Amino acid sequence: MRTDVVSWDDPDATRLRALQRTEIAERYGTPDSEPGTPPSAEDIAVFVLARDGDGTAVGCGGLRDLGDGSGEVKRMFVLPERRGSGAAPLVLAALEEWARERGWKRLRLETGDRQPDAVRFYARSGYEPIPRFGAYVDCASSLCFEKVL
């Protein structure tokens, strides 16, 4: 498995993000449960795909620059049938390396209370719970985490 940095509008990136949004809509019972500003080509600093041995994109994630040496992990997703394959840790490691290379000091993220699998993954990856930040402050279902790089 390998990672590739791709543009926001890369077809594989677009497909995986659409699948991520569908899964989130199913978990929360609403087509738009995102409390913050949705990521876009204008505000995502880097977007990474995990590809399996035959080049198929199986996972993704991106970073939004929050300023002051901080970034936010956005649109982390792995195809359900590929979970446990190592794709998510590979994407997250690539994002963390990218951030470190640019002198970023910390990464933050928001996930929801109906995503216990994500909470476990981020905790295993060294992310610590923090108070809700930014657009998530007033969202009771938001769970926020941070990792000092």
PDB file of N, CA and C in Angstrom, residues 33-139:
ATOM      1  N   SER A  33     -24.697  16.825   8.417  1.00  0.00           N
ATOM      2  CA  SER A  33     -24.478  16.916   9.854  1.00  0.00           C
ATOM      3  C   SER A  33     -23.181  17.652  10.187  1.00  0.00           C
ATOM      4  N   GLU A  34     -22.543  18.233   9.185  1.00  0.00           N
ATOM      5  CA  GLU A  34     -21.262  18.895   9.421  1.00  0.00           C
ATOM      6  C   GLU A  34     -21.481  20.248  10.081  1.00  0.00           C
ATOM      7  N   PRO A  35     -20.963  20.430  11.314  1.00  0.00           N
ATOM      8  CA  PRO A  35     -21.179  21.688  12.013  1.00  0.00           C
ATOM      9  C   PRO A  35     -20.301  22.825  11.508  1.00  0.00           C
ATOM     10  N   GLY A  36     -19.187  22.515  10.896  1.00  0.00           N
ATOM     11  CA  GLY A  36     -18.267  23.551  10.442  1.00  0.00           C
ATOM     12  C   GLY A  36     -18.398  23.820   8.955  1.00  0.00           C
ATOM     13  N   THR A  37     -17.492  24.628   8.461  1.00  0.00           N
ATOM     14  CA  THR A  37     -17.434  24.933   7.037  1.00  0.00           C
ATOM     15  C   THR A  37     -16.896  23.708   6.302  1.00  0.00           C
ATOM     16  N   PRO A  38     -17.618  23.203   5.331  1.00  0.00           N
ATOM     17  CA  PRO A  38     -17.113  22.044   4.592  1.00  0.00           C
ATOM     18  C   PRO A  38     -15.784  22.369   3.923  1.00  0.00           C
ATOM     19  N   PRO A  39     -14.878  21.400   3.894  1.00  0.00           N
ATOM     20  CA  PRO A  39     -13.602  21.649   3.223  1.00  0.00           C
ATOM     21  C   PRO A  39     -13.805  21.826   1.727  1.00  0.00           C
ATOM     22  N   SER A  40     -12.847  22.523   1.111  1.00  0.00           N
ATOM     23  CA  SER A  40     -12.931  22.779  -0.318  1.00  0.00           C
ATOM     24  C   SER A  40     -11.519  22.885  -0.893  1.00  0.00           C
ATOM     25  N   ALA A  41     -11.433  22.976  -2.200  1.00  0.00           N
ATOM     26  CA  ALA A  41     -10.135  23.141  -2.854  1.00  0.00           C
ATOM     27  C   ALA A  41      -9.432  24.403  -2.357  1.00  0.00           C
ATOM     28  N   GLU A  42     -10.191  25.414  -1.968  1.00  0.00           N
ATOM     29  CA  GLU A  42      -9.609  26.672  -1.535  1.00  0.00           C
ATOM     30  C   GLU A  42      -8.968  26.596  -0.157  1.00  0.00           C
ATOM     31  N   ASP A  43      -9.438  25.688   0.705  1.00  0.00           N
ATOM     32  CA  ASP A  43      -8.905  25.698   2.073  1.00  0.00           C
ATOM     33  C   ASP A  43      -8.232  24.398   2.507  1.00  0.00           C
ATOM     34  N   ILE A  44      -8.112  23.441   1.633  1.00  0.00           N
ATOM     35  CA  ILE A  44      -7.391  22.212   1.975  1.00  0.00           C
ATOM     36  C   ILE A  44      -5.957  22.345   1.466  1.00  0.00           C
ATOM     37  N   ALA A  45      -5.026  22.253   2.405  1.00  0.00           N
ATOM     38  CA  ALA A  45      -3.614  22.440   2.073  1.00  0.00           C
ATOM     39  C   ALA A  45      -3.028  21.231   1.357  1.00  0.00           C
ATOM     40  N   VAL A  46      -3.494  20.047   1.712  1.00  0.00           N
ATOM     41  CA  VAL A  46      -3.006  18.813   1.094  1.00  0.00           C
ATOM     42  C   VAL A  46      -4.094  17.754   1.206  1.00  0.00           C
ATOM     43  N   PHE A  47      -4.172  16.896   0.193  1.00  0.00           N
ATOM     44  CA  PHE A  47      -5.119  15.782   0.222  1.00  0.00           C
ATOM     45  C   PHE A  47      -4.358  14.523  -0.193  1.00  0.00           C
ATOM     46  N   VAL A  48      -4.540  13.466   0.584  1.00  0.00           N
ATOM     47  CA  VAL A  48      -3.774  12.233   0.416  1.00  0.00           C
ATOM     48  C   VAL A  48      -4.712  11.064   0.177  1.00  0.00           C
ATOM     49  N   LEU A  49      -4.320  10.203  -0.749  1.00  0.00           N
ATOM     50  CA  LEU A  49      -5.028   8.941  -0.987  1.00  0.00           C
ATOM     51  C   LEU A  49      -4.140   7.786  -0.572  1.00  0.00           C
ATOM     52  N   ALA A  50      -4.751   6.736  -0.032  1.00  0.00           N
ATOM     53  CA  ALA A  50      -4.075   5.455   0.160  1.00  0.00           C
ATOM     54  C   ALA A  50      -4.502   4.571  -0.998  1.00  0.00           C
ATOM     55  N   ARG A  51      -3.518   3.939  -1.625  1.00  0.00           N
ATOM     56  CA  ARG A  51      -3.798   3.040  -2.750  1.00  0.00           C
ATOM     57  C   ARG A  51      -3.268   1.660  -2.415  1.00  0.00           C
ATOM     58  N   ASP A  52      -4.037   0.644  -2.804  1.00  0.00           N
ATOM     59  CA  ASP A  52      -3.569  -0.717  -2.590  1.00  0.00           C
ATOM     60  C   ASP A  52      -2.572  -1.096  -3.679  1.00  0.00           C
ATOM     61  N   GLY A  53      -2.130  -2.333  -3.675  1.00  0.00           N
ATOM     62  CA  GLY A  53      -1.092  -2.781  -4.587  1.00  0.00           C
ATOM     63  C   GLY A  53      -1.411  -2.621  -6.054  1.00  0.00           C
ATOM     64  N   ASP A  54      -2.692  -2.653  -6.402  1.00  0.00           N
ATOM     65  CA  ASP A  54      -3.040  -2.492  -7.826  1.00  0.00           C
ATOM     66  C   ASP A  54      -3.400  -1.056  -8.184  1.00  0.00           C
ATOM     67  N   GLY A  55      -3.198  -0.127  -7.225  1.00  0.00           N
ATOM     68  CA  GLY A  55      -3.438   1.288  -7.497  1.00  0.00           C
ATOM     69  C   GLY A  55      -4.828   1.784  -7.168  1.00  0.00           C
ATOM     70  N   THR A  56      -5.688   0.915  -6.660  1.00  0.00           N
ATOM     71  CA  THR A  56      -7.044   1.319  -6.309  1.00  0.00           C
ATOM     72  C   THR A  56      -7.031   2.188  -5.063  1.00  0.00           C
ATOM     73  N   ALA A  57      -7.692   3.344  -5.129  1.00  0.00           N
ATOM     74  CA  ALA A  57      -7.793   4.239  -3.974  1.00  0.00           C
ATOM     75  C   ALA A  57      -8.748   3.634  -2.953  1.00  0.00           C
ATOM     76  N   VAL A  58      -8.255   3.423  -1.732  1.00  0.00           N
ATOM     77  CA  VAL A  58      -9.058   2.776  -0.687  1.00  0.00           C
ATOM     78  C   VAL A  58      -9.269   3.661   0.538  1.00  0.00           C
ATOM     79  N   GLY A  59      -8.553   4.784   0.618  1.00  0.00           N
ATOM     80  CA  GLY A  59      -8.691   5.672   1.761  1.00  0.00           C
ATOM     81  C   GLY A  59      -8.209   7.063   1.421  1.00  0.00           C
ATOM     82  N   CYS A  60      -8.588   8.031   2.268  1.00  0.00           N
ATOM     83  CA  CYS A  60      -8.215   9.412   1.999  1.00  0.00           C
ATOM     84  C   CYS A  60      -8.222  10.243   3.265  1.00  0.00           C
ATOM     85  N   GLY A  61      -7.647  11.432   3.150  1.00  0.00           N
ATOM     86  CA  GLY A  61      -7.675  12.413   4.219  1.00  0.00           C
ATOM     87  C   GLY A  61      -6.975  13.675   3.773  1.00  0.00           C
ATOM     88  N   GLY A  62      -7.322  14.778   4.414  1.00  0.00           N
ATOM     89  CA  GLY A  62      -6.723  16.052   4.057  1.00  0.00           C
ATOM     90  C   GLY A  62      -6.438  16.895   5.277  1.00  0.00           C
ATOM     91  N   LEU A  63      -5.777  18.017   5.041  1.00  0.00           N
ATOM     92  CA  LEU A  63      -5.468  18.970   6.102  1.00  0.00           C
ATOM     93  C   LEU A  63      -5.906  20.363   5.706  1.00  0.00           C
ATOM     94  N   ARG A  64      -6.527  21.031   6.651  1.00  0.00           N
ATOM     95  CA  ARG A  64      -6.888  22.441   6.520  1.00  0.00           C
ATOM     96  C   ARG A  64      -5.941  23.231   7.421  1.00  0.00           C
ATOM     97  N   ASP A  65      -5.369  24.295   6.906  1.00  0.00           N
ATOM     98  CA  ASP A  65      -4.482  25.151   7.684  1.00  0.00           C
ATOM     99  C   ASP A  65      -5.333  26.027   8.601  1.00  0.00           C
ATOM    100  N   LEU A  66      -5.119  25.905   9.905  1.00  0.00           N
ATOM    101  CA  LEU A  66      -5.846  26.717  10.877  1.00  0.00           C
ATOM    102  C   LEU A  66      -5.062  27.962  11.287  1.00  0.00           C
ATOM    103  N   GLY A  67      -3.834  28.087  10.768  1.00  0.00           N
ATOM    104  CA  GLY A  67      -2.983  29.196  11.164  1.00  0.00           C
ATOM    105  C   GLY A  67      -2.276  28.880  12.468  1.00  0.00           C
ATOM    106  N   ASP A  68      -1.317  29.716  12.830  1.00  0.00           N
ATOM    107  CA  ASP A  68      -0.591  29.596  14.095  1.00  0.00           C
ATOM    108  C   ASP A  68       0.025  28.205  14.281  1.00  0.00           C
ATOM    109  N   GLY A  69       0.477  27.590  13.175  1.00  0.00           N
ATOM    110  CA  GLY A  69       1.136  26.294  13.268  1.00  0.00           C
ATOM    111  C   GLY A  69       0.224  25.122  13.535  1.00  0.00           C
ATOM    112  N   SER A  70      -1.066  25.298  13.297  1.00  0.00           N
ATOM    113  CA  SER A  70      -2.044  24.241  13.533  1.00  0.00           C
ATOM    114  C   SER A  70      -2.746  23.859  12.241  1.00  0.00           C
ATOM    115  N   GLY A  71      -3.129  22.603  12.158  1.00  0.00           N
ATOM    116  CA  GLY A  71      -3.924  22.125  11.038  1.00  0.00           C
ATOM    117  C   GLY A  71      -5.069  21.275  11.539  1.00  0.00           C
ATOM    118  N   GLU A  72      -6.053  21.102  10.671  1.00  0.00           N
ATOM    119  CA  GLU A  72      -7.223  20.278  11.007  1.00  0.00           C
ATOM    120  C   GLU A  72      -7.320  19.123  10.018  1.00  0.00           C
ATOM    121  N   VAL A  73      -7.431  17.925  10.545  1.00  0.00           N
ATOM    122  CA  VAL A  73      -7.621  16.733   9.727  1.00  0.00           C
ATOM    123  C   VAL A  73      -9.067  16.733   9.232  1.00  0.00           C
ATOM    124  N   LYS A  74      -9.226  16.587   7.919  1.00  0.00           N
ATOM    125  CA  LYS A  74     -10.553  16.594   7.314  1.00  0.00           C
ATOM    126  C   LYS A  74     -10.716  15.407   6.373  1.00  0.00           C
ATOM    127  N   ARG A  75     -11.925  14.889   6.309  1.00  0.00           N
ATOM    128  CA  ARG A  75     -12.354  13.871   5.343  1.00  0.00           C
ATOM    129  C   ARG A  75     -11.526  12.577   5.385  1.00  0.00           C
ATOM    130  N   MET A  76     -11.144  12.181   6.613  1.00  0.00           N
ATOM    131  CA  MET A  76     -10.516  10.861   6.760  1.00  0.00           C
ATOM    132  C   MET A  76     -11.581   9.811   6.467  1.00  0.00           C
ATOM    133  N   PHE A  77     -11.222   8.863   5.617  1.00  0.00           N
ATOM    134  CA  PHE A  77     -12.181   7.818   5.246  1.00  0.00           C
ATOM    135  C   PHE A  77     -11.430   6.644   4.636  1.00  0.00           C
ATOM    136  N   VAL A  78     -11.887   5.449   4.969  1.00  0.00           N
ATOM    137  CA  VAL A  78     -11.404   4.221   4.337  1.00  0.00           C
ATOM    138  C   VAL A  78     -12.634   3.420   3.947  1.00  0.00           C
ATOM    139  N   LEU A  79     -12.588   2.851   2.752  1.00  0.00           N
ATOM    140  CA  LEU A  79     -13.695   2.009   2.308  1.00  0.00           C
ATOM    141  C   LEU A  79     -13.996   0.960   3.382  1.00  0.00           C
ATOM    142  N   PRO A  80     -15.264   0.733   3.704  1.00  0.00           N
ATOM    143  CA  PRO A  80     -15.593  -0.216   4.775  1.00  0.00           C
ATOM    144  C   PRO A  80     -14.939  -1.587   4.608  1.00  0.00           C
ATOM    145  N   GLU A  81     -14.910  -2.077   3.390  1.00  0.00           N
ATOM    146  CA  GLU A  81     -14.331  -3.409   3.166  1.00  0.00           C
ATOM    147  C   GLU A  81     -12.812  -3.421   3.288  1.00  0.00           C
ATOM    148  N   ARG A  82     -12.180  -2.240   3.401  1.00  0.00           N
ATOM    149  CA  ARG A  82     -10.725  -2.150   3.529  1.00  0.00           C
ATOM    150  C   ARG A  82     -10.288  -1.676   4.918  1.00  0.00           C
ATOM    151  N   ARG A  83     -11.239  -1.510   5.821  1.00  0.00           N
ATOM    152  CA  ARG A  83     -10.882  -1.107   7.179  1.00  0.00           C
ATOM    153  C   ARG A  83     -10.115  -2.238   7.847  1.00  0.00           C
ATOM    154  N   GLY A  84      -9.103  -1.874   8.588  1.00  0.00           N
ATOM    155  CA  GLY A  84      -8.221  -2.853   9.194  1.00  0.00           C
ATOM    156  C   GLY A  84      -7.046  -3.233   8.305  1.00  0.00           C
ATOM    157  N   SER A  85      -6.976  -2.638   7.121  1.00  0.00           N
ATOM    158  CA  SER A  85      -5.919  -2.977   6.155  1.00  0.00           C
ATOM    159  C   SER A  85      -4.644  -2.168   6.371  1.00  0.00           C
ATOM    160  N   GLY A  86      -4.704  -1.160   7.231  1.00  0.00           N
ATOM    161  CA  GLY A  86      -3.570  -0.272   7.431  1.00  0.00           C
ATOM    162  C   GLY A  86      -3.671   1.014   6.639  1.00  0.00           C
ATOM    163  N   ALA A  87      -4.734   1.185   5.873  1.00  0.00           N
ATOM    164  CA  ALA A  87      -4.874   2.389   5.050  1.00  0.00           C
ATOM    165  C   ALA A  87      -5.019   3.647   5.898  1.00  0.00           C
ATOM    166  N   ALA A  88      -5.843   3.613   6.930  1.00  0.00           N
ATOM    167  CA  ALA A  88      -6.055   4.813   7.752  1.00  0.00           C
ATOM    168  C   ALA A  88      -4.774   5.261   8.449  1.00  0.00           C
ATOM    169  N   PRO A  89      -4.038   4.361   9.116  1.00  0.00           N
ATOM    170  CA  PRO A  89      -2.784   4.817   9.721  1.00  0.00           C
ATOM    171  C   PRO A  89      -1.785   5.345   8.695  1.00  0.00           C
ATOM    172  N   LEU A  90      -1.799   4.780   7.514  1.00  0.00           N
ATOM    173  CA  LEU A  90      -0.896   5.235   6.456  1.00  0.00           C
ATOM    174  C   LEU A  90      -1.245   6.657   6.021  1.00  0.00           C
ATOM    175  N   VAL A  91      -2.524   6.935   5.818  1.00  0.00           N
ATOM    176  CA  VAL A  91      -2.961   8.286   5.433  1.00  0.00           C
ATOM    177  C   VAL A  91      -2.643   9.274   6.545  1.00  0.00           C
ATOM    178  N   LEU A  92      -2.977   8.921   7.786  1.00  0.00           N
ATOM    179  CA  LEU A  92      -2.745   9.842   8.895  1.00  0.00           C
ATOM    180  C   LEU A  92      -1.248  10.118   9.066  1.00  0.00           C
ATOM    181  N   ALA A  93      -0.417   9.101   8.935  1.00  0.00           N
ATOM    182  CA  ALA A  93       1.035   9.298   9.039  1.00  0.00           C
ATOM    183  C   ALA A  93       1.533  10.224   7.935  1.00  0.00           C
ATOM    184  N   ALA A  94       1.008  10.074   6.728  1.00  0.00           N
ATOM    185  CA  ALA A  94       1.415  10.941   5.620  1.00  0.00           C
ATOM    186  C   ALA A  94       1.003  12.388   5.890  1.00  0.00           C
ATOM    187  N   LEU A  95      -0.182  12.595   6.443  1.00  0.00           N
ATOM    188  CA  LEU A  95      -0.634  13.943   6.767  1.00  0.00           C
ATOM    189  C   LEU A  95       0.234  14.554   7.866  1.00  0.00           C
ATOM    190  N   GLU A  96       0.538  13.761   8.893  1.00  0.00           N
ATOM    191  CA  GLU A  96       1.373  14.257   9.983  1.00  0.00           C
ATOM    192  C   GLU A  96       2.777  14.605   9.486  1.00  0.00           C
ATOM    193  N   GLU A  97       3.342  13.781   8.621  1.00  0.00           N
ATOM    194  CA  GLU A  97       4.667  14.058   8.065  1.00  0.00           C
ATOM    195  C   GLU A  97       4.646  15.346   7.242  1.00  0.00           C
ATOM    196  N   TRP A  98       3.616  15.487   6.408  1.00  0.00           N
ATOM    197  CA  TRP A  98       3.473  16.698   5.589  1.00  0.00           C
ATOM    198  C   TRP A  98       3.441  17.932   6.494  1.00  0.00           C
ATOM    199  N   ALA A  99       2.651  17.854   7.575  1.00  0.00           N
ATOM    200  CA  ALA A  99       2.523  18.984   8.497  1.00  0.00           C
ATOM    201  C   ALA A  99       3.854  19.285   9.194  1.00  0.00           C
ATOM    202  N   ARG A 100       4.539  18.262   9.661  1.00  0.00           N
ATOM    203  CA  ARG A 100       5.834  18.462  10.325  1.00  0.00           C
ATOM    204  C   ARG A 100       6.835  19.129   9.380  1.00  0.00           C
ATOM    205  N   GLU A 101       6.847  18.691   8.130  1.00  0.00           N
ATOM    206  CA  GLU A 101       7.780  19.258   7.151  1.00  0.00           C
ATOM    207  C   GLU A 101       7.548  20.746   6.932  1.00  0.00           C
ATOM    208  N   ARG A 102       6.356  21.222   7.225  1.00  0.00           N
ATOM    209  CA  ARG A 102       6.027  22.633   7.054  1.00  0.00           C
ATOM    210  C   ARG A 102       6.082  23.397   8.365  1.00  0.00           C
ATOM    211  N   GLY A 103       6.543  22.743   9.403  1.00  0.00           N
ATOM    212  CA  GLY A 103       6.697  23.409  10.688  1.00  0.00           C
ATOM    213  C   GLY A 103       5.439  23.527  11.516  1.00  0.00           C
ATOM    214  N   TRP A 104       4.380  22.819  11.127  1.00  0.00           N
ATOM    215  CA  TRP A 104       3.166  22.851  11.933  1.00  0.00           C
ATOM    216  C   TRP A 104       3.441  22.163  13.258  1.00  0.00           C
ATOM    217  N   LYS A 105       2.847  22.645  14.312  1.00  0.00           N
ATOM    218  CA  LYS A 105       3.106  22.141  15.664  1.00  0.00           C
ATOM    219  C   LYS A 105       2.041  21.185  16.183  1.00  0.00           C
ATOM    220  N   ARG A 106       0.839  21.246  15.618  1.00  0.00           N
ATOM    221  CA  ARG A 106      -0.242  20.397  16.130  1.00  0.00           C
ATOM    222  C   ARG A 106      -1.280  20.162  15.044  1.00  0.00           C
ATOM    223  N   LEU A 107      -1.949  19.031  15.183  1.00  0.00           N
ATOM    224  CA  LEU A 107      -3.103  18.745  14.334  1.00  0.00           C
ATOM    225  C   LEU A 107      -4.308  18.555  15.236  1.00  0.00           C
ATOM    226  N   ARG A 108      -5.412  19.100  14.794  1.00  0.00           N
ATOM    227  CA  ARG A 108      -6.687  18.972  15.492  1.00  0.00           C
ATOM    228  C   ARG A 108      -7.668  18.270  14.572  1.00  0.00           C
ATOM    229  N   LEU A 109      -8.737  17.792  15.165  1.00  0.00           N
ATOM    230  CA  LEU A 109      -9.794  17.189  14.364  1.00  0.00           C
ATOM    231  C   LEU A 109     -11.082  17.156  15.154  1.00  0.00           C
ATOM    232  N   GLU A 110     -12.146  16.991  14.417  1.00  0.00           N
ATOM    233  CA  GLU A 110     -13.477  16.823  14.991  1.00  0.00           C
ATOM    234  C   GLU A 110     -14.059  15.552  14.414  1.00  0.00           C
ATOM    235  N   THR A 111     -14.668  14.772  15.285  1.00  0.00           N
ATOM    236  CA  THR A 111     -15.449  13.625  14.856  1.00  0.00           C
ATOM    237  C   THR A 111     -16.729  13.654  15.665  1.00  0.00           C
ATOM    238  N   GLY A 112     -17.618  12.742  15.412  1.00  0.00           N
ATOM    239  CA  GLY A 112     -18.906  12.806  16.082  1.00  0.00           C
ATOM    240  C   GLY A 112     -19.133  11.687  17.080  1.00  0.00           C
ATOM    241  N   ASP A 113     -20.129  11.886  17.912  1.00  0.00           N
ATOM    242  CA  ASP A 113     -20.428  10.919  18.960  1.00  0.00           C
ATOM    243  C   ASP A 113     -21.038   9.619  18.430  1.00  0.00           C
ATOM    244  N   ARG A 114     -21.341   9.557  17.146  1.00  0.00           N
ATOM    245  CA  ARG A 114     -21.832   8.311  16.543  1.00  0.00           C
ATOM    246  C   ARG A 114     -20.735   7.638  15.719  1.00  0.00           C
ATOM    247  N   GLN A 115     -19.485   7.973  16.013  1.00  0.00           N
ATOM    248  CA  GLN A 115     -18.348   7.404  15.300  1.00  0.00           C
ATOM    249  C   GLN A 115     -17.328   6.826  16.290  1.00  0.00           C
ATOM    250  N   PRO A 116     -17.754   5.844  17.099  1.00  0.00           N
ATOM    251  CA  PRO A 116     -16.823   5.291  18.093  1.00  0.00           C
ATOM    252  C   PRO A 116     -15.594   4.652  17.458  1.00  0.00           C
ATOM    253  N   ASP A 117     -15.725   4.149  16.249  1.00  0.00           N
ATOM    254  CA  ASP A 117     -14.575   3.570  15.553  1.00  0.00           C
ATOM    255  C   ASP A 117     -13.533   4.643  15.270  1.00  0.00           C
ATOM    256  N   ALA A 118     -13.966   5.824  14.874  1.00  0.00           N
ATOM    257  CA  ALA A 118     -13.041   6.933  14.626  1.00  0.00           C
ATOM    258  C   ALA A 118     -12.388   7.384  15.928  1.00  0.00           C
ATOM    259  N   VAL A 119     -13.174   7.472  16.993  1.00  0.00           N
ATOM    260  CA  VAL A 119     -12.630   7.881  18.290  1.00  0.00           C
ATOM    261  C   VAL A 119     -11.529   6.903  18.715  1.00  0.00           C
ATOM    262  N   ARG A 120     -11.776   5.613  18.596  1.00  0.00           N
ATOM    263  CA  ARG A 120     -10.759   4.610  18.963  1.00  0.00           C
ATOM    264  C   ARG A 120      -9.513   4.761  18.096  1.00  0.00           C
ATOM    265  N   PHE A 121      -9.704   4.948  16.792  1.00  0.00           N
ATOM    266  CA  PHE A 121      -8.574   5.091  15.884  1.00  0.00           C
ATOM    267  C   PHE A 121      -7.712   6.292  16.265  1.00  0.00           C
ATOM    268  N   TYR A 122      -8.334   7.443  16.484  1.00  0.00           N
ATOM    269  CA  TYR A 122      -7.559   8.633  16.804  1.00  0.00           C
ATOM    270  C   TYR A 122      -6.867   8.495  18.161  1.00  0.00           C
ATOM    271  N   ALA A 123      -7.532   7.902  19.139  1.00  0.00           N
ATOM    272  CA  ALA A 123      -6.893   7.687  20.444  1.00  0.00           C
ATOM    273  C   ALA A 123      -5.678   6.776  20.299  1.00  0.00           C
ATOM    274  N   ARG A 124      -5.806   5.692  19.529  1.00  0.00           N
ATOM    275  CA  ARG A 124      -4.663   4.786  19.297  1.00  0.00           C
ATOM    276  C   ARG A 124      -3.540   5.496  18.550  1.00  0.00           C
ATOM    277  N   SER A 125      -3.882   6.529  17.788  1.00  0.00           N
ATOM    278  CA  SER A 125      -2.901   7.255  16.987  1.00  0.00           C
ATOM    279  C   SER A 125      -2.266   8.418  17.742  1.00  0.00           C
ATOM    280  N   GLY A 126      -2.571   8.547  19.031  1.00  0.00           N
ATOM    281  CA  GLY A 126      -1.939   9.566  19.852  1.00  0.00           C
ATOM    282  C   GLY A 126      -2.680  10.885  19.965  1.00  0.00           C
ATOM    283  N   TYR A 127      -3.923  10.934  19.519  1.00  0.00           N
ATOM    284  CA  TYR A 127      -4.720  12.156  19.618  1.00  0.00           C
ATOM    285  C   TYR A 127      -5.436  12.174  20.960  1.00  0.00           C
ATOM    286  N   GLU A 128      -5.366  13.330  21.627  1.00  0.00           N
ATOM    287  CA  GLU A 128      -5.945  13.499  22.959  1.00  0.00           C
ATOM    288  C   GLU A 128      -7.225  14.334  22.860  1.00  0.00           C
ATOM    289  N   PRO A 129      -8.227  14.008  23.679  1.00  0.00           N
ATOM    290  CA  PRO A 129      -9.439  14.838  23.691  1.00  0.00           C
ATOM    291  C   PRO A 129      -9.123  16.273  24.107  1.00  0.00           C
ATOM    292  N   ILE A 130      -9.770  17.216  23.440  1.00  0.00           N
ATOM    293  CA  ILE A 130      -9.634  18.637  23.781  1.00  0.00           C
ATOM    294  C   ILE A 130     -11.034  19.248  23.788  1.00  0.00           C
ATOM    295  N   PRO A 131     -11.174  20.449  24.366  1.00  0.00           N
ATOM    296  CA  PRO A 131     -12.471  21.127  24.275  1.00  0.00           C
ATOM    297  C   PRO A 131     -12.817  21.392  22.807  1.00  0.00           C
ATOM    298  N   ARG A 132     -14.110  21.442  22.529  1.00  0.00           N
ATOM    299  CA  ARG A 132     -14.543  21.757  21.162  1.00  0.00           C
ATOM    300  C   ARG A 132     -13.967  23.112  20.760  1.00  0.00           C
ATOM    301  N   PHE A 133     -13.589  23.228  19.490  1.00  0.00           N
ATOM    302  CA  PHE A 133     -12.945  24.444  18.995  1.00  0.00           C
ATOM    303  C   PHE A 133     -13.654  24.943  17.747  1.00  0.00           C
ATOM    304  N   GLY A 134     -13.402  26.195  17.415  1.00  0.00           N
ATOM    305  CA  GLY A 134     -13.913  26.777  16.172  1.00  0.00           C
ATOM    306  C   GLY A 134     -15.412  26.592  16.007  1.00  0.00           C
ATOM    307  N   ALA A 135     -15.787  26.146  14.827  1.00  0.00           N
ATOM    308  CA  ALA A 135     -17.202  25.984  14.483  1.00  0.00           C
ATOM    309  C   ALA A 135     -17.883  24.875  15.284  1.00  0.00           C
ATOM    310  N   TYR A 136     -17.118  24.076  16.012  1.00  0.00           N
ATOM    311  CA  TYR A 136     -17.670  22.931  16.740  1.00  0.00           C
ATOM    312  C   TYR A 136     -18.057  23.262  18.181  1.00  0.00           C
ATOM    313  N   VAL A 137     -17.735  24.478  18.646  1.00  0.00           N
ATOM    314  CA  VAL A 137     -17.931  24.852  20.045  1.00  0.00           C
ATOM    315  C   VAL A 137     -19.356  24.584  20.520  1.00  0.00           C
ATOM    316  N   ASP A 138     -20.345  24.897  19.717  1.00  0.00           N
ATOM    317  CA  ASP A 138     -21.739  24.770  20.142  1.00  0.00           C
ATOM    318  C   ASP A 138     -22.403  23.492  19.664  1.00  0.00           C
ATOM    319  N   CYS A 139     -21.647  22.564  19.128  1.00  0.00           N
ATOM    320  CA  CYS A 139     -22.217  21.323  18.604  1.00  0.00           C
ATOM    321  C   CYS A 139     -22.033  20.209  19.631  1.00  0.00           C
TER     322      CYS A 139
END
